[in-house]
Coordinates of C-alpha atoms in Angstrom, one line a residue:
M971 CA 0.0 0.0 0.0
I972 CA 1.2 3.5 -0.9
V973 CA 0.1 6.4 1.3
R974 CA 0.7 10.0 0.3
K975 CA -0.8 13.5 -0.2
T976 CA -3.3 13.5 -3.1
R977 CA -2.2 15.4 -6.2
P978 CA -4.4 18.1 -7.8
E979 CA -5.0 15.9 -10.9
E980 CA -6.4 13.2 -8.6
T981 CA -9.1 15.4 -7.1
L982 CA -11.7 14.1 -9.5
R983 CA -11.1 10.5 -8.5
A984 CA -11.0 11.3 -4.8
N985 CA -14.4 13.0 -5.1
E986 CA -15.8 10.1 -7.2
L987 CA -14.5 7.6 -4.6
F988 CA -16.4 9.4 -1.8
A989 CA -19.6 9.5 -3.9
I990 CA -19.3 5.8 -4.7
A991 CA -18.5 4.8 -1.1
F992 CA -21.5 6.7 0.3
E993 CA -23.8 6.2 -2.6
L994 CA -24.2 10.0 -3.1
P995 CA -24.9 11.3 -6.5
T996 CA -22.6 13.8 -8.1
T997 CA -21.8 15.3 -11.4
R998 CA -18.4 15.1 -13.1
E999 CA -18.2 18.8 -13.1
A1000 CA -18.8 19.0 -9.4
A1001 CA -16.4 16.2 -8.7
A1002 CA -13.7 17.8 -10.8
K1003 CA -13.9 21.1 -9.0
P1004 CA -10.4 22.0 -7.7
D1005 CA -9.7 22.1 -4.0
G1006 CA -9.4 25.4 -2.3
E1007 CA -6.3 26.5 -0.4
N1008 CA -7.9 25.5 2.9
L1009 CA -8.5 21.9 2.0
H1010 CA -5.8 19.1 1.7
R1011 CA -6.2 15.4 1.0
W1012 CA -4.5 12.2 1.8
S1013 CA -5.0 8.9 -0.1
A1014 CA -3.9 5.3 0.1
F1015 CA -3.2 3.4 -3.2
D1016 CA -3.0 -0.3 -4.0
D1017 CA 0.7 -0.9 -4.5
S1018 CA 0.1 -3.4 -7.3
S1019 CA -2.6 -1.7 -9.4
G1020 CA -2.0 1.9 -8.3
E1021 CA -5.8 2.3 -7.8
M1022 CA -6.9 4.8 -5.1
M1023 CA -8.3 2.7 -2.2
S1024 CA -9.1 5.3 0.5
T1025 CA -9.0 9.0 1.0
F1026 CA -9.9 11.8 3.4
T1027 CA -9.6 15.6 3.5
I1028 CA -8.1 18.0 6.1
N1029 CA -10.0 21.2 6.2
D1030 CA -7.9 24.1 7.6
Y1031 CA -9.7 26.1 10.3
T1032 CA -8.9 28.5 13.1
V1033 CA -10.6 27.7 16.3
R1034 CA -10.8 29.2 19.8
F1035 CA -9.0 27.6 22.6
D1036 CA -8.8 29.3 26.0
G1037 CA -8.7 32.7 24.4
H1038 CA -6.2 31.8 21.7
A1039 CA -6.7 31.3 18.0
C1040 CA -5.4 27.8 17.2
R1041 CA -5.0 26.0 13.9
M1042 CA -7.3 23.0 13.6
G1043 CA -7.5 20.3 11.0
G1044 CA -11.1 19.2 10.4
I1045 CA -11.2 15.7 9.0
G1046 CA -13.9 15.0 6.4
G1047 CA -14.6 13.0 3.3
V1048 CA -13.3 9.8 4.9
A1049 CA -14.1 7.0 2.4
T1050 CA -12.8 3.6 1.1
L1051 CA -14.0 1.7 -1.9
P1052 CA -16.0 -1.4 -0.8
Q1053 CA -13.5 -3.8 -2.4
Y1054 CA -10.6 -2.3 -0.3
R1055 CA -12.3 -2.1 3.1
R1056 CA -10.5 -3.6 6.0
R1057 CA -7.2 -3.3 4.2
G1058 CA -5.9 -0.5 6.4
G1059 CA -6.2 2.4 3.9
I1060 CA -7.6 5.0 6.3
R1061 CA -5.3 3.8 9.1
G1062 CA -2.4 4.4 6.8
C1063 CA -3.6 7.8 5.9
F1064 CA -3.9 8.8 9.6
Q1065 CA -0.5 7.4 10.4
A1066 CA 1.0 9.6 7.7
A1067 CA -1.2 12.7 8.1
L1068 CA -1.0 13.1 11.9
P1069 CA 2.8 13.6 12.1
D1070 CA 2.6 15.8 9.0
M1071 CA 0.0 18.0 10.8
Y1072 CA 2.3 18.4 13.7
A1073 CA 5.2 19.5 11.4
S1074 CA 2.8 21.9 9.7
G1075 CA 1.9 23.8 12.8
Y1076 CA -1.6 22.4 13.8
D1077 CA -2.6 22.5 17.5
F1078 CA -5.8 20.4 17.2
S1079 CA -7.8 18.1 14.9
Y1080 CA -11.5 17.5 14.9
L1081 CA -13.9 15.1 13.2
Y1082 CA -17.4 13.7 13.3
P1083 CA -17.1 9.9 13.7
F1084 CA -19.0 7.0 12.2
S1085 CA -17.5 5.1 15.2
T1086 CA -16.0 6.6 18.3
A1087 CA -14.2 3.3 19.1
Y1088 CA -12.5 3.4 15.6
Y1089 CA -11.2 7.0 15.9
R1090 CA -10.0 6.5 19.5
K1091 CA -7.3 4.3 17.9
F1092 CA -5.9 7.5 16.3
G1093 CA -6.0 9.6 19.5
Y1094 CA -9.5 11.3 19.1
E1095 CA -11.9 11.6 22.0
C1096 CA -15.5 12.8 22.4
C1097 CA -15.6 16.6 22.9
V1098 CA -18.5 18.9 22.2
R1099 CA -21.9 17.9 23.3
K1100 CA -25.1 19.6 22.3
L1101 CA -28.7 19.8 23.6
F1102 CA -30.9 19.0 20.7
T1103 CA -34.1 20.7 21.9
S1104 CA -37.7 20.5 20.7
V1105 CA -40.3 23.1 21.8
R1106 CA -44.0 22.6 21.4
L1107 CA -45.1 26.0 20.0
S1108 CA -48.7 25.7 21.3
L1109 CA -47.4 25.6 24.8
L1110 CA -44.6 28.1 24.4
V1111 CA -44.9 31.2 26.6
P1112 CA -41.9 33.2 25.5
P1113 CA -40.2 35.8 27.8
E1114 CA -40.9 39.4 27.0
F1115 CA -38.9 40.8 24.1
S1116 CA -38.9 44.5 23.3
G1117 CA -36.8 44.3 20.2
T1118 CA -37.6 43.3 16.6
F1119 CA -36.9 40.4 14.2
R1120 CA -36.4 40.7 10.5
L1121 CA -36.2 38.3 7.6
A1122 CA -33.0 38.2 5.5
E1123 CA -33.9 38.9 1.9
A1124 CA -32.2 39.9 -1.3
G1125 CA -32.2 43.6 -0.6
N1126 CA -31.2 43.2 3.1
P1127 CA -29.1 40.1 3.6
M1128 CA -27.9 41.3 7.1
T1129 CA -24.5 39.7 6.8
E1130 CA -22.8 42.0 9.2
A1131 CA -25.4 41.5 11.9
I1132 CA -25.1 37.7 11.5
R1133 CA -21.3 38.0 11.8
A1134 CA -21.6 40.1 14.9
V1135 CA -23.7 37.4 16.6
D1136 CA -21.3 34.7 15.5
A1137 CA -18.4 36.7 16.9
C1138 CA -19.9 36.4 20.4
W1139 CA -20.0 32.6 20.3
E1140 CA -16.5 32.5 18.8
S1141 CA -15.2 34.4 21.9
K1142 CA -17.1 32.2 24.4
Y1143 CA -16.6 28.6 23.5
N1144 CA -13.6 26.4 23.0
M1145 CA -13.6 24.6 19.5
M1146 CA -15.7 27.3 17.9
V1147 CA -14.4 28.0 14.4
Q1148 CA -13.3 31.6 13.9
H1149 CA -15.1 32.4 10.7
R1150 CA -13.5 34.3 7.8
P1151 CA -15.4 36.8 5.6
E1152 CA -15.6 34.2 2.8
D1153 CA -17.5 31.8 5.2
Y1154 CA -20.5 34.1 4.9
K1155 CA -21.3 33.6 1.2
W1156 CA -24.4 31.7 2.4
T1157 CA -25.8 35.0 3.6
E1158 CA -25.2 37.0 0.4
E1159 CA -28.1 35.9 -1.8
P1160 CA -31.0 34.9 0.4
A1161 CA -34.1 33.9 -1.5
P1162 CA -36.5 32.6 1.1
A1163 CA -39.5 32.5 -1.3
V1164 CA -37.6 30.4 -3.8
K1165 CA -35.4 28.2 -1.5
Q1166 CA -37.9 28.0 1.4
L1167 CA -34.9 28.5 3.7
F1168 CA -35.6 31.4 6.2
T1169 CA -33.0 33.4 8.2
Y1170 CA -34.3 35.8 10.8
V1171 CA -32.2 38.2 12.8
C1172 CA -33.3 39.5 16.2
F1173 CA -32.4 43.1 17.2
A1174 CA -32.6 44.9 20.5
Q1175 CA -34.5 48.2 20.7
D1176 CA -31.2 50.1 20.0
G1177 CA -30.6 48.1 16.8
T1178 CA -27.9 45.8 18.3
P1179 CA -28.0 42.3 16.7
K1180 CA -28.9 39.8 19.4
A1181 CA -29.6 36.5 17.7
Y1182 CA -30.4 34.7 14.4
A1183 CA -31.9 31.4 13.2
T1184 CA -32.0 29.7 9.9
F1185 CA -34.8 27.2 9.5
S1186 CA -37.0 25.3 7.0
K1187 CA -40.2 23.3 7.4
A1188 CA -40.1 19.6 7.8
D1189 CA -43.2 17.3 7.6
E1190 CA -42.5 14.8 10.4
K1191 CA -44.6 12.4 12.5
E1192 CA -45.7 15.2 14.9
G1193 CA -46.8 17.4 11.9
R1194 CA -45.2 20.3 10.3
N1195 CA -42.1 21.3 12.3
L1196 CA -39.7 24.2 12.1
V1197 CA -36.2 22.8 12.0
C1198 CA -33.2 25.1 12.5
S1199 CA -29.9 24.5 10.7
R1200 CA -28.5 27.6 12.4
F1201 CA -29.4 28.9 15.9
C1202 CA -27.2 31.4 17.6
F1203 CA -27.8 34.1 20.3
V1204 CA -25.8 36.6 22.3
D1205 CA -27.6 36.5 25.6
R1206 CA -31.0 35.9 27.2
E1207 CA -32.5 38.8 25.3
G1208 CA -31.5 37.2 22.0
F1209 CA -32.9 33.8 23.0
S1210 CA -36.2 35.5 24.0
G1211 CA -36.3 37.2 20.6
L1212 CA -36.0 33.8 18.8
M1213 CA -38.7 32.3 21.0
N1214 CA -41.0 35.2 20.1
L1215 CA -40.3 34.6 16.5
F1216 CA -41.1 31.0 16.8
K1217 CA -44.3 31.8 18.7
S1218 CA -45.4 34.0 15.8
L1219 CA -45.2 30.9 13.6
S1220 CA -47.1 28.6 16.0
S1221 CA -50.3 28.5 13.9
D1222 CA -48.4 26.7 11.1
H1223 CA -45.9 24.6 13.0
V1224 CA -46.1 22.0 15.8
L1225 CA -42.5 22.0 17.1
A1226 CA -39.4 24.2 16.8
K1227 CA -36.2 22.2 16.8
F1228 CA -32.7 23.6 17.5
A1229 CA -29.4 22.8 19.1
L1230 CA -28.0 24.5 22.3
P1231 CA -24.6 24.4 23.9
A1232 CA -24.5 21.6 26.6
C1233 CA -24.7 24.0 29.6
E1234 CA -26.9 23.0 32.6
A1235 CA -28.1 26.6 32.9
M1236 CA -29.8 26.5 29.5
Q1237 CA -32.8 24.7 31.1
Y1238 CA -33.7 28.0 32.8
M1239 CA -34.1 29.8 29.5
L1240 CA -37.5 28.4 28.9
P1241 CA -40.3 28.9 31.5
E1242 CA -42.1 25.7 30.8
W1243 CA -40.8 22.1 30.3
S1244 CA -43.6 20.1 31.8
M1245 CA -46.7 18.8 29.9
D1246 CA -44.5 18.0 26.9
A1247 CA -43.8 21.7 26.3
A1248 CA -40.1 21.1 25.7
S1249 CA -37.6 18.3 25.6
S1250 CA -33.8 18.0 25.1
I1251 CA -31.5 15.2 24.2
L1252 CA -27.8 15.5 25.1
H1253 CA -25.8 14.1 22.2
P1254 CA -22.1 14.0 21.3
S1255 CA -21.1 16.2 18.5
G1256 CA -17.6 15.3 17.3
M1257 CA -14.2 14.2 18.6
V1258 CA -11.1 16.3 19.3
R1259 CA -7.4 15.4 19.1
V1260 CA -4.4 17.4 20.3
I1261 CA -1.8 17.5 17.5
N1262 CA 0.9 19.5 19.4
A1263 CA 0.7 18.9 23.2
E1264 CA 3.5 21.3 24.1
S1265 CA 1.9 24.2 22.1
V1266 CA -1.5 23.5 23.6
L1267 CA -0.1 23.4 27.2
K1268 CA 1.5 26.8 26.6
K1269 CA -1.8 28.3 25.4
A1270 CA -4.1 26.7 27.9
A1271 CA -5.8 28.7 30.7
Y1272 CA -5.2 27.4 34.2
L1273 CA -6.9 28.1 37.5
G1274 CA -4.7 30.2 39.7
S1275 CA -1.1 29.3 40.2
G1276 CA 0.7 26.0 40.6
S1277 CA 2.6 23.3 38.7
A1278 CA 2.0 19.8 37.3
V1279 CA 4.1 17.1 35.7
L1280 CA 2.2 15.3 32.9
E1281 CA 3.3 12.2 31.0
I1282 CA 1.5 11.9 27.6
R1283 CA 1.5 8.8 25.6
D1284 CA 0.9 9.3 21.9
P1285 CA 1.7 6.3 19.6
Q1286 CA 1.1 8.3 16.4
I1287 CA 3.0 11.6 17.0
P1288 CA 6.4 10.9 18.7
E1289 CA 7.0 14.6 19.7
N1290 CA 4.0 14.3 22.0
N1291 CA 5.2 11.1 23.6
R1292 CA 7.0 12.9 26.5
T1293 CA 6.8 14.1 30.0
F1294 CA 6.1 17.8 30.5
A1295 CA 6.7 20.0 33.6
V1296 CA 4.2 22.8 33.5
Q1297 CA 4.5 25.9 35.7
F1298 CA 1.6 28.4 35.7
S1299 CA 0.8 31.6 37.4
Q1300 CA -2.4 33.7 37.6
G1301 CA -4.0 31.4 35.0
K1302 CA -1.2 31.4 32.4
A1303 CA 1.6 29.1 31.6
V1304 CA 5.0 30.4 32.7
S1305 CA 7.0 27.4 31.4
V1306 CA 6.3 24.1 29.7
E1307 CA 9.4 21.9 29.4
E1308 CA 10.3 18.3 28.9
T1309 CA 11.5 16.7 32.1
Q1310 CA 12.7 13.4 33.5
E1311 CA 10.7 13.8 36.7
E1312 CA 8.1 11.3 37.8
A1313 CA 4.8 12.4 36.4
D1314 CA 1.8 13.4 38.6
A1315 CA -0.4 11.8 36.0
V1316 CA 0.0 9.6 33.0
L1317 CA -2.5 10.3 30.2
S1318 CA -3.2 8.7 26.8
I1319 CA -3.4 11.3 24.0
T1320 CA -7.2 10.7 23.9
A1321 CA -7.6 11.5 27.6
F1322 CA -5.3 14.5 27.4
S1323 CA -7.1 15.9 24.3
A1324 CA -10.6 15.8 25.9
L1325 CA -9.4 17.1 29.3
I1326 CA -7.4 20.0 28.1
A1327 CA -10.2 21.0 25.8
G1328 CA -12.5 21.2 28.8
V1329 CA -14.9 18.2 28.5
C1330 CA -14.9 17.5 32.2
G1331 CA -13.1 18.3 35.4
F1332 CA -10.2 16.4 36.9
Q1333 CA -12.2 14.7 39.7
E1334 CA -14.7 13.3 37.2
A1335 CA -11.9 12.1 34.9
A1336 CA -10.0 10.5 37.7
A1337 CA -13.0 8.4 38.6
W1338 CA -14.1 7.3 35.1
V1339 CA -11.4 7.7 32.5
D1340 CA -9.4 4.5 32.2
S1341 CA -6.5 6.0 30.3
L1342 CA -5.7 8.5 33.0
K1343 CA -3.5 7.2 35.8
V1344 CA -3.0 9.6 38.8
R1345 CA 0.0 9.3 41.0
R1346 CA -0.2 12.6 42.8
P1347 CA -3.2 14.9 42.4
T1348 CA -1.2 18.0 43.3
S1349 CA -2.5 20.9 41.0
L1350 CA -4.3 18.7 38.4
S1351 CA -7.7 20.1 39.2
Q1352 CA -6.2 23.5 38.2
V1353 CA -5.1 22.1 34.9
F1354 CA -8.1 20.1 33.9
Y1355 CA -11.5 21.6 34.5
R1356 CA -14.8 21.9 32.7
K1357 CA -14.9 24.7 30.0
P1358 CA -17.6 26.0 27.7
L1359 CA -17.5 24.0 24.5
M1360 CA -19.4 24.4 21.2
I1361 CA -19.0 23.9 17.5
V1362 CA -21.5 24.6 14.7
D1363 CA -19.5 23.8 11.6
N1364 CA -19.6 20.5 9.7
F1365 CA -16.8 19.2 7.5

């Protein structure tokens, strides 16, 4: 088997391979479209025939992590032709791509798994969780909202207002993609009457954008529902604005469905949950992997001042497979250096990735995470603690 970066002239075949593997229709013109500068591919080839067996893409993103902008490789388009499955093609691509990502300056990688067990083998661990929420509009009593909401249309796409709302989430949550101006092309030509895709922006009385939602109708078992593909708000006022918008549509829809960050306090945003008025399902939304442990430790936010010695075991990226002495003061790293000291804790790269991102606190992890071995607790609860997490981009 030959594993290497995919050449530009192989883009057509890589796209065709994905379409075949997942039985998704495509046109030759679409499949032949050249990759942008923010997308890179790896492929595995049969060493006798030279046929492309497996492929995946690395989408280049900037994400927020503890107040820092970090380079993140979003893995997508993972596919293998049926006749080559279980031949190690994707494994070979990861074994080559992960060290290359380290050398290329990535801090993190993220993906949406078909199997969490499969991707744990490559160092990924469950990260963001979302509350997928359904609200019965006939029982919705929205909080008072003194602002307005307006539909994005051709003459008023409201791109800047949408960007302003996004910027709030991008500053609050770890793993949120820091969107570029070109990421807002979807806002530039709204045609709700034609596309039946509706984006409303909520504004405070003074004109400040507070929230937006993009939704379409879906005829489901409960009836006609309002299903959001985008749902973002700055604060309680913005959330109230969206609930007032949804209430105005209650005569034509049974449920409004949207995703919230997995924060316990979100349950207090709606005044009524009983009588089937609302329900939420907590669901994983992707897996994270640290690509450069030293860099991430230097950028991490800590609680107060202290020190910790961490041994990280990473079978794919040798540079991470070390013991680091971390000194921090007033919430920031003072030094991160390789050491021969005995570690306070030994972590697999999967455990380290989830814990440093902020999935859970140290005490929870020590009780339940098998690949975390604690020798001395010392300041570990100041290193690993729960942090706000959210991601809205798919790749």
